Coordinates of C-alpha atoms in Angstrom, one line a residue:
Chain A
X421 CA -0.1 -19.6 -5.2
X422 CA 2.9 -21.2 -3.6
X423 CA 4.5 -20.1 -0.3
X424 CA 6.3 -23.4 0.4
X425 CA 9.7 -22.2 -0.6
X426 CA 10.3 -18.6 0.6
X427 CA 13.6 -16.8 0.6
X428 CA 14.0 -15.1 4.0
X429 CA 15.7 -11.7 4.3
X430 CA 18.9 -12.1 6.2
X431 CA 22.0 -10.4 7.3
X432 CA 25.1 -12.2 8.7
X433 CA 23.6 -12.4 12.1
X434 CA 20.4 -13.9 11.0
X435 CA 22.0 -16.3 8.5
X436 CA 22.8 -18.8 11.3
X437 CA 19.1 -19.1 12.1
X438 CA 18.4 -20.4 8.6
X439 CA 21.2 -22.8 7.7
X440 CA 19.9 -25.3 5.1
X441 CA 17.0 -23.0 4.1
X442 CA 16.5 -20.6 1.2
X443 CA 17.6 -17.1 2.0
X444 CA 18.3 -13.7 0.4
X445 CA 21.0 -11.3 1.4
X446 CA 22.5 -8.2 0.0
X447 CA 26.3 -7.9 0.1
X448 CA 28.7 -5.3 -0.8
X449 CA 31.3 -7.1 -3.0
X450 CA 34.8 -7.0 -1.6
X451 CA 36.6 -9.5 -3.8
X452 CA 36.2 -12.6 -5.8
X453 CA 38.6 -15.4 -5.1
X454 CA 38.3 -16.7 -8.6
X455 CA 37.5 -20.2 -7.4
X456 CA 33.7 -19.9 -7.6
X457 CA 33.2 -17.8 -4.5
X458 CA 32.8 -14.1 -3.7
X459 CA 33.7 -12.4 -0.5
X460 CA 31.4 -9.7 0.6
X461 CA 30.2 -7.5 3.4
X462 CA 26.8 -8.2 4.8
X463 CA 24.3 -5.4 5.6
X464 CA 25.3 -5.7 9.3
X465 CA 28.9 -5.3 8.3
X466 CA 30.2 -8.8 8.7
X467 CA 32.0 -10.9 6.2
X468 CA 30.0 -13.4 4.1
X469 CA 31.1 -16.0 1.6
X470 CA 28.9 -16.4 -1.4
X471 CA 29.6 -19.6 -3.5
X472 CA 28.5 -19.9 -7.1
X473 CA 29.2 -18.4 -10.4
X474 CA 27.6 -15.1 -11.2
X475 CA 26.6 -14.8 -14.8
X476 CA 28.2 -11.4 -15.4
X477 CA 30.2 -8.6 -13.8
X478 CA 29.0 -7.6 -10.4
X479 CA 28.0 -4.1 -9.2
X480 CA 29.1 -2.8 -5.7
X481 CA 25.9 -4.1 -4.1
X482 CA 24.6 -7.5 -5.1
X483 CA 21.6 -9.5 -3.9
X484 CA 22.0 -13.2 -3.7
X485 CA 19.2 -15.8 -3.3
X486 CA 20.3 -19.3 -2.4
X487 CA 20.6 -21.8 0.3
X488 CA 22.2 -20.9 3.6
X489 CA 25.3 -23.1 3.6
X490 CA 26.7 -22.4 7.0
X491 CA 26.9 -19.5 9.5
X492 CA 28.8 -17.4 7.0
X493 CA 28.2 -18.8 3.6
X494 CA 25.5 -18.9 1.0
X495 CA 25.2 -21.2 -2.0
X496 CA 23.9 -18.7 -4.5
X497 CA 21.4 -19.6 -7.3
X498 CA 20.4 -16.1 -8.3
X499 CA 22.6 -13.1 -8.5
X500 CA 21.0 -9.7 -9.0
X501 CA 23.1 -6.5 -9.3
X502 CA 21.6 -3.8 -7.1
X503 CA 23.8 -1.0 -8.5
X504 CA 26.4 1.1 -6.7
X505 CA 24.3 3.0 -4.3
X506 CA 22.1 1.3 -1.8
X507 CA 20.8 2.2 1.7
X508 CA 22.2 -0.9 3.4
X509 CA 21.1 0.3 6.9
X510 CA 17.5 0.4 5.6
X511 CA 17.8 -3.1 4.1
X512 CA 19.3 -4.3 7.3
X513 CA 16.3 -3.0 9.4
X514 CA 13.9 -4.8 7.0
X515 CA 15.9 -8.0 7.6
X516 CA 15.6 -7.6 11.3
X517 CA 11.9 -6.8 11.2
X518 CA 11.1 -9.6 8.7
X519 CA 12.7 -12.1 11.2
X520 CA 11.2 -10.5 14.3
X521 CA 7.8 -8.9 15.0
X522 CA 6.7 -9.3 11.4
X523 CA 7.9 -12.7 10.6
X524 CA 4.4 -13.8 10.0
X525 CA 4.1 -11.5 6.9
X526 CA 7.2 -13.2 5.3
X527 CA 7.5 -16.9 6.3
Chain B
X691 CA -36.5 18.0 -48.8
X692 CA -36.7 19.6 -45.5
X693 CA -38.5 16.7 -44.0
X694 CA -35.9 14.2 -45.2
X695 CA -33.0 16.1 -43.8
X696 CA -34.7 16.5 -40.5
X697 CA -35.4 12.8 -40.4
X698 CA -31.8 12.0 -41.1
X699 CA -30.7 14.4 -38.4
X700 CA -32.9 12.9 -35.8
X701 CA -31.8 9.4 -36.7
X702 CA -28.2 10.4 -36.3
X703 CA -28.8 12.3 -33.1
X704 CA -30.9 9.7 -31.4
X705 CA -28.3 7.1 -32.2
X706 CA -25.3 9.2 -31.2
X707 CA -27.1 10.6 -28.1
X708 CA -28.3 7.3 -26.9
X709 CA -25.2 5.2 -27.2
X710 CA -23.0 7.1 -24.7
X711 CA -25.7 7.5 -22.2
X712 CA -26.3 3.8 -22.2
X713 CA -22.5 3.2 -21.8
X714 CA -22.5 5.5 -18.8
X715 CA -25.4 3.7 -17.2
X716 CA -23.8 0.2 -17.5
X717 CA -20.6 1.6 -16.1
X718 CA -22.4 3.1 -13.1
X719 CA -22.7 0.1 -10.8
X720 CA -18.9 0.1 -10.5
X721 CA -19.0 3.5 -9.0
X722 CA -21.8 2.9 -6.6
X723 CA -21.5 4.7 -3.3
X724 CA -21.1 1.4 -1.5
X725 CA -17.6 1.1 -2.9
X726 CA -16.0 4.0 -1.1
X727 CA -12.6 5.3 -2.0
X728 CA -10.9 3.6 1.0
X729 CA -11.9 0.2 -0.3
X730 CA -10.3 0.8 -3.6
X731 CA -7.0 2.0 -2.3
X732 CA -3.7 0.4 -3.2
X733 CA -2.5 -1.9 -0.5
X734 CA 1.1 -2.9 -0.2
X735 CA 1.2 -6.7 0.4
X736 CA 3.5 -9.7 0.5
X737 CA 2.5 -12.9 -1.3
X738 CA 2.4 -14.6 2.1
X739 CA -0.3 -12.2 3.2
X740 CA -2.3 -12.8 0.1
X741 CA -2.0 -16.6 0.5
X742 CA -3.6 -16.2 3.9
X743 CA -6.2 -13.8 2.8
X744 CA -9.7 -14.6 3.9
X745 CA -12.3 -14.8 1.2
X746 CA -15.3 -13.1 2.7
X747 CA -17.9 -14.5 0.3
X748 CA -18.3 -16.3 -3.0
X749 CA -18.0 -13.0 -4.7
X750 CA -14.8 -13.4 -6.7
X751 CA -13.4 -10.1 -5.6
X752 CA -13.9 -10.0 -1.9
X753 CA -10.8 -10.6 0.1
X754 CA -10.0 -9.6 3.7
X755 CA -6.5 -8.9 5.0
X756 CA -6.1 -7.5 8.5
X757 CA -9.8 -6.9 8.5
X758 CA -9.7 -4.7 5.5
X759 CA -11.2 -5.2 2.0
X760 CA -8.5 -6.0 -0.5
X761 CA -9.0 -4.9 -4.1
X762 CA -6.0 -3.2 -5.5
X763 CA -2.5 -4.3 -4.4
X764 CA 1.0 -3.4 -4.8
X765 CA 3.8 -6.1 -4.9
X766 CA 7.5 -6.0 -5.5
X767 CA 9.4 -9.1 -6.6
X768 CA 11.0 -11.1 -9.3
X769 CA 9.2 -12.0 -12.5
X770 CA 9.3 -15.6 -13.8
X771 CA 7.7 -17.8 -16.4
X772 CA 6.7 -15.0 -18.6
X773 CA 4.3 -16.4 -21.3
X774 CA 3.1 -14.2 -24.1
X775 CA -0.2 -14.9 -25.7
X776 CA -2.3 -13.1 -28.2
X777 CA -4.5 -11.2 -25.7
X778 CA -2.5 -11.4 -22.6
X779 CA 0.8 -12.0 -20.9
X780 CA 1.0 -14.2 -17.9
X781 CA 3.8 -14.6 -15.4
X782 CA 4.6 -15.7 -12.0
X783 CA 5.7 -13.0 -9.4
X784 CA 8.1 -14.3 -6.6
X785 CA 8.6 -11.7 -3.9
X786 CA 10.6 -14.0 -1.6
X787 CA 7.6 -14.9 0.6
X788 CA 5.8 -16.9 -2.1
X789 CA 4.7 -17.0 -5.7
X790 CA 1.5 -15.8 -7.3
X791 CA 0.1 -16.1 -10.8
X792 CA -0.3 -12.8 -12.7
X793 CA -2.1 -11.9 -15.8
X794 CA -1.8 -8.7 -17.9
X795 CA -4.3 -8.0 -20.7
X796 CA -2.6 -6.6 -23.7
X797 CA -5.1 -4.3 -25.3
X798 CA -3.1 -1.5 -26.6
X799 CA 0.4 -0.8 -28.0
X800 CA 1.3 0.7 -24.6
X801 CA 0.6 -2.5 -22.8
X802 CA 2.6 -4.5 -25.3
X803 CA 5.6 -2.1 -25.0
X804 CA 5.5 -2.3 -21.2
X805 CA 5.5 -6.1 -21.3
X806 CA 8.2 -6.3 -24.0
X807 CA 10.7 -4.6 -21.6
X808 CA 10.4 -7.4 -19.1
X809 CA 12.3 -10.6 -19.0
X810 CA 12.5 -13.5 -16.5
X811 CA 14.4 -12.9 -13.4
X812 CA 13.9 -9.1 -13.4
X813 CA 12.8 -7.3 -10.3
X814 CA 9.4 -5.6 -10.9
X815 CA 6.8 -3.5 -9.2
X816 CA 3.4 -4.7 -9.8
X817 CA 0.0 -3.0 -9.4
X818 CA -3.0 -5.1 -9.9
X819 CA -6.4 -6.3 -8.8
X820 CA -6.6 -9.4 -6.5
X821 CA -9.0 -11.9 -7.8
X822 CA -10.2 -15.4 -6.9
X823 CA -10.5 -17.7 -9.9
X824 CA -11.5 -21.3 -9.7
X825 CA -10.5 -21.4 -6.1
X826 CA -7.0 -19.9 -6.8
X827 CA -5.9 -16.4 -6.1
X828 CA -4.4 -14.4 -9.0
X829 CA -3.6 -10.9 -9.9
X830 CA -5.1 -9.1 -12.8
X831 CA -2.2 -6.7 -13.3
X832 CA -2.5 -3.3 -14.8
X833 CA 1.1 -2.0 -14.4
X834 CA 4.4 -3.9 -14.4
X835 CA 7.5 -1.7 -14.1
X836 CA 11.1 -2.9 -13.7
X837 CA 12.8 -1.5 -10.7
X838 CA 15.3 1.2 -11.3
X839 CA 16.2 1.9 -7.6
X840 CA 16.7 -1.3 -5.6
X841 CA 16.0 0.6 -2.4
X842 CA 12.3 0.1 -3.4
X843 CA 12.6 -3.5 -2.3
X844 CA 13.4 -2.6 1.4
X845 CA 10.9 0.3 1.1
X846 CA 8.1 -1.9 -0.2
X847 CA 8.4 -4.4 2.6
X848 CA 8.7 -1.7 5.2
X849 CA 5.5 -0.3 3.6
X850 CA 3.8 -3.7 4.0
X851 CA 4.7 -3.8 7.6
X852 CA 3.5 -0.4 8.2
X853 CA 0.2 -1.0 6.5
X854 CA -0.3 -4.2 8.4
X855 CA 0.4 -2.3 11.7
X856 CA -1.9 0.4 10.7
X857 CA -4.8 -1.8 9.7
X858 CA -4.5 -4.1 12.7
X859 CA -4.3 -1.3 15.1
X860 CA -7.2 0.4 13.7
X861 CA -9.2 -2.7 13.9
X862 CA -8.4 -3.2 17.5
X863 CA -9.4 0.3 18.3
X864 CA -12.5 -0.1 16.2
X865 CA -13.6 -3.1 18.2
X866 CA -12.9 -1.2 21.4
X867 CA -14.6 2.0 20.6
X868 CA -16.8 1.4 17.6
X869 CA -15.2 4.1 15.7
X870 CA -16.1 4.0 12.0
X871 CA -13.8 4.3 9.1
X872 CA -10.5 2.7 8.3
X873 CA -7.5 3.6 6.1
X874 CA -6.4 0.5 4.3
X875 CA -4.0 2.3 2.1
X876 CA -0.4 3.2 2.6
X877 CA 0.9 4.8 -0.4
X878 CA 4.7 5.2 -0.5
X879 CA 4.5 8.9 -1.0
X880 CA 1.9 9.6 1.6
X881 CA 3.5 11.6 4.4
X882 CA 2.8 10.2 7.8
X883 CA 0.4 13.1 8.4
X884 CA -1.8 11.5 5.7
X885 CA -2.9 9.1 8.3
X886 CA -4.5 11.7 10.5
X887 CA -7.9 10.0 10.9
X888 CA -6.6 7.9 13.8
X889 CA -9.6 6.7 15.7
X890 CA -8.0 7.2 19.0
X891 CA -9.4 10.5 20.2
X892 CA -6.2 11.4 22.0
X893 CA -4.2 11.0 18.9
X894 CA -6.5 12.8 16.7
X895 CA -6.7 15.7 19.0
X896 CA -3.0 16.0 19.1
X897 CA -2.6 15.5 15.4
X898 CA -5.4 17.8 14.4
X899 CA -3.9 20.6 16.5
X900 CA -0.8 20.5 14.3
X901 CA -0.8 23.5 12.0
X902 CA -3.9 25.0 13.6
X903 CA -3.0 28.3 15.1
X904 CA -4.3 31.3 17.0
X905 CA -8.1 31.6 17.3
X906 CA -8.7 28.5 15.2
X907 CA -6.8 26.6 17.8
X908 CA -8.7 27.9 20.8
X909 CA -12.0 27.3 19.0
X910 CA -11.0 23.8 18.1
X911 CA -9.7 23.2 21.6
X912 CA -12.9 24.4 23.1
X913 CA -15.0 22.2 20.8
X914 CA -12.9 19.2 21.7
X915 CA -13.5 19.4 25.3
X916 CA -15.3 16.2 26.4
X917 CA -18.2 18.2 27.7
X918 CA -18.7 19.9 24.3
X919 CA -18.3 16.7 22.4
X920 CA -20.9 15.1 24.5
X921 CA -23.5 17.7 23.7
X922 CA -25.7 16.5 20.9
X923 CA -26.4 19.9 19.4
X924 CA -22.8 21.1 19.6
X925 CA -21.8 24.6 20.7
X926 CA -23.4 27.8 19.6
X927 CA -21.3 30.5 17.9
X928 CA -22.2 33.1 20.6
X929 CA -21.0 30.7 23.4
X930 CA -17.6 30.4 21.6
X931 CA -17.4 34.1 21.3
X932 CA -18.3 34.7 25.0
X933 CA -16.2 32.0 26.4
X934 CA -13.1 32.6 24.4
X935 CA -13.5 36.4 24.6
X936 CA -13.1 36.8 20.9
X937 CA -15.2 39.1 18.6
X938 CA -17.8 37.2 16.6
X939 CA -16.4 37.9 13.2
X940 CA -13.1 36.3 14.2
X941 CA -15.0 33.3 15.5
X942 CA -16.8 33.2 12.1
X943 CA -13.4 33.2 10.3
X944 CA -12.1 30.5 12.5
X945 CA -15.2 28.3 12.1
X946 CA -15.0 28.7 8.3
X947 CA -11.4 27.6 8.2
X948 CA -11.8 24.7 10.6
X949 CA -14.9 23.6 8.7
X950 CA -13.0 23.5 5.4
X951 CA -10.2 21.5 7.1
X952 CA -12.9 19.0 8.1
X953 CA -12.1 19.4 11.8
X954 CA -15.5 20.7 12.8
X955 CA -19.1 20.6 11.3
X956 CA -22.3 22.4 11.7
X957 CA -25.1 20.5 13.5
X958 CA -28.7 21.6 13.8
X959 CA -28.2 24.9 12.0
X960 CA -25.3 27.1 10.9
X961 CA -24.9 28.5 14.5
X962 CA -24.1 25.2 16.2
X963 CA -20.8 23.4 15.7
X964 CA -19.2 20.2 16.8
X965 CA -15.7 18.8 16.5
X966 CA -15.3 15.9 14.2
X967 CA -13.3 14.1 16.9
X968 CA -16.2 11.9 18.1
X969 CA -16.8 11.2 21.7

């Protein structure tokens, strides 16, 4: 068992609280700038920059796990395609709860 | 000739008859009444919760989370470090809150097939049995399925929070009112009404009234009055008929249906009834 390196559920709003730590976020891919970063929309509808090189083509919704770089960017380590249909509002609620009243169940 | 064939038959029978009965007997302790169904329910958890689980005794399968016995658990996370051996497959499950070691025995072709589908980095839903082994917690997994709908991730964690709320709230109420019984489980597909046995009397009264109509409702309402709940013997059928001004055969019908719903029970005889909402 190892709980020393959790990846916290975040949206853009919550990202700023975890700069320098491991996070996970779902983004809707908007565009790739070709230079090793992807621009996406967070589950709370703000723009996020995800740095790194995905191993394959990305679906509409992508989960990235990595280190929170700044208020608006994540250095991604793991990319997971979440398909083309996802309830982002539901995911966003879980982000908020996982950083709020139920933080102790997660980190 | 006859004697020999009879002897053979006996031998075959006693052997065949004895073996299965022995098998049933040895299996029995696992189904002892002490282990009720609640305790075996599938509990949605995060790895963080498991890491903080309290081991109630030296017994290797006795963990407490939120005051509830934990046996079977449901987790959703990424699979890593998959290692196949002759008799089992081991892997690490990372659900974002932590990592836990998992083992899956591979006995049959079905097990092998299920495990072959999985590769490192895949999101999976795991059902298993939480076990302490040499001071470490691990999961003896009996089902590992790749996620096909990624909404299940948010759903699972929402489920964990719900089950946590449910069990902690129950415990608080239990401490306050000594109400027996808990509901450790929160299966995804269980509609919220499945959680009816809320120990708070007010809630159960309100909940139980849902879907109860007509005479059933007035009978139940009558039995749920604090004065009736307080009566040890319960209420006589005739009293119900008189007080509610309903013919006795209608009262009987109502009693039968309420009893089958588990809302009321007979006390000293089949004439006296009490509400299951305890006082």
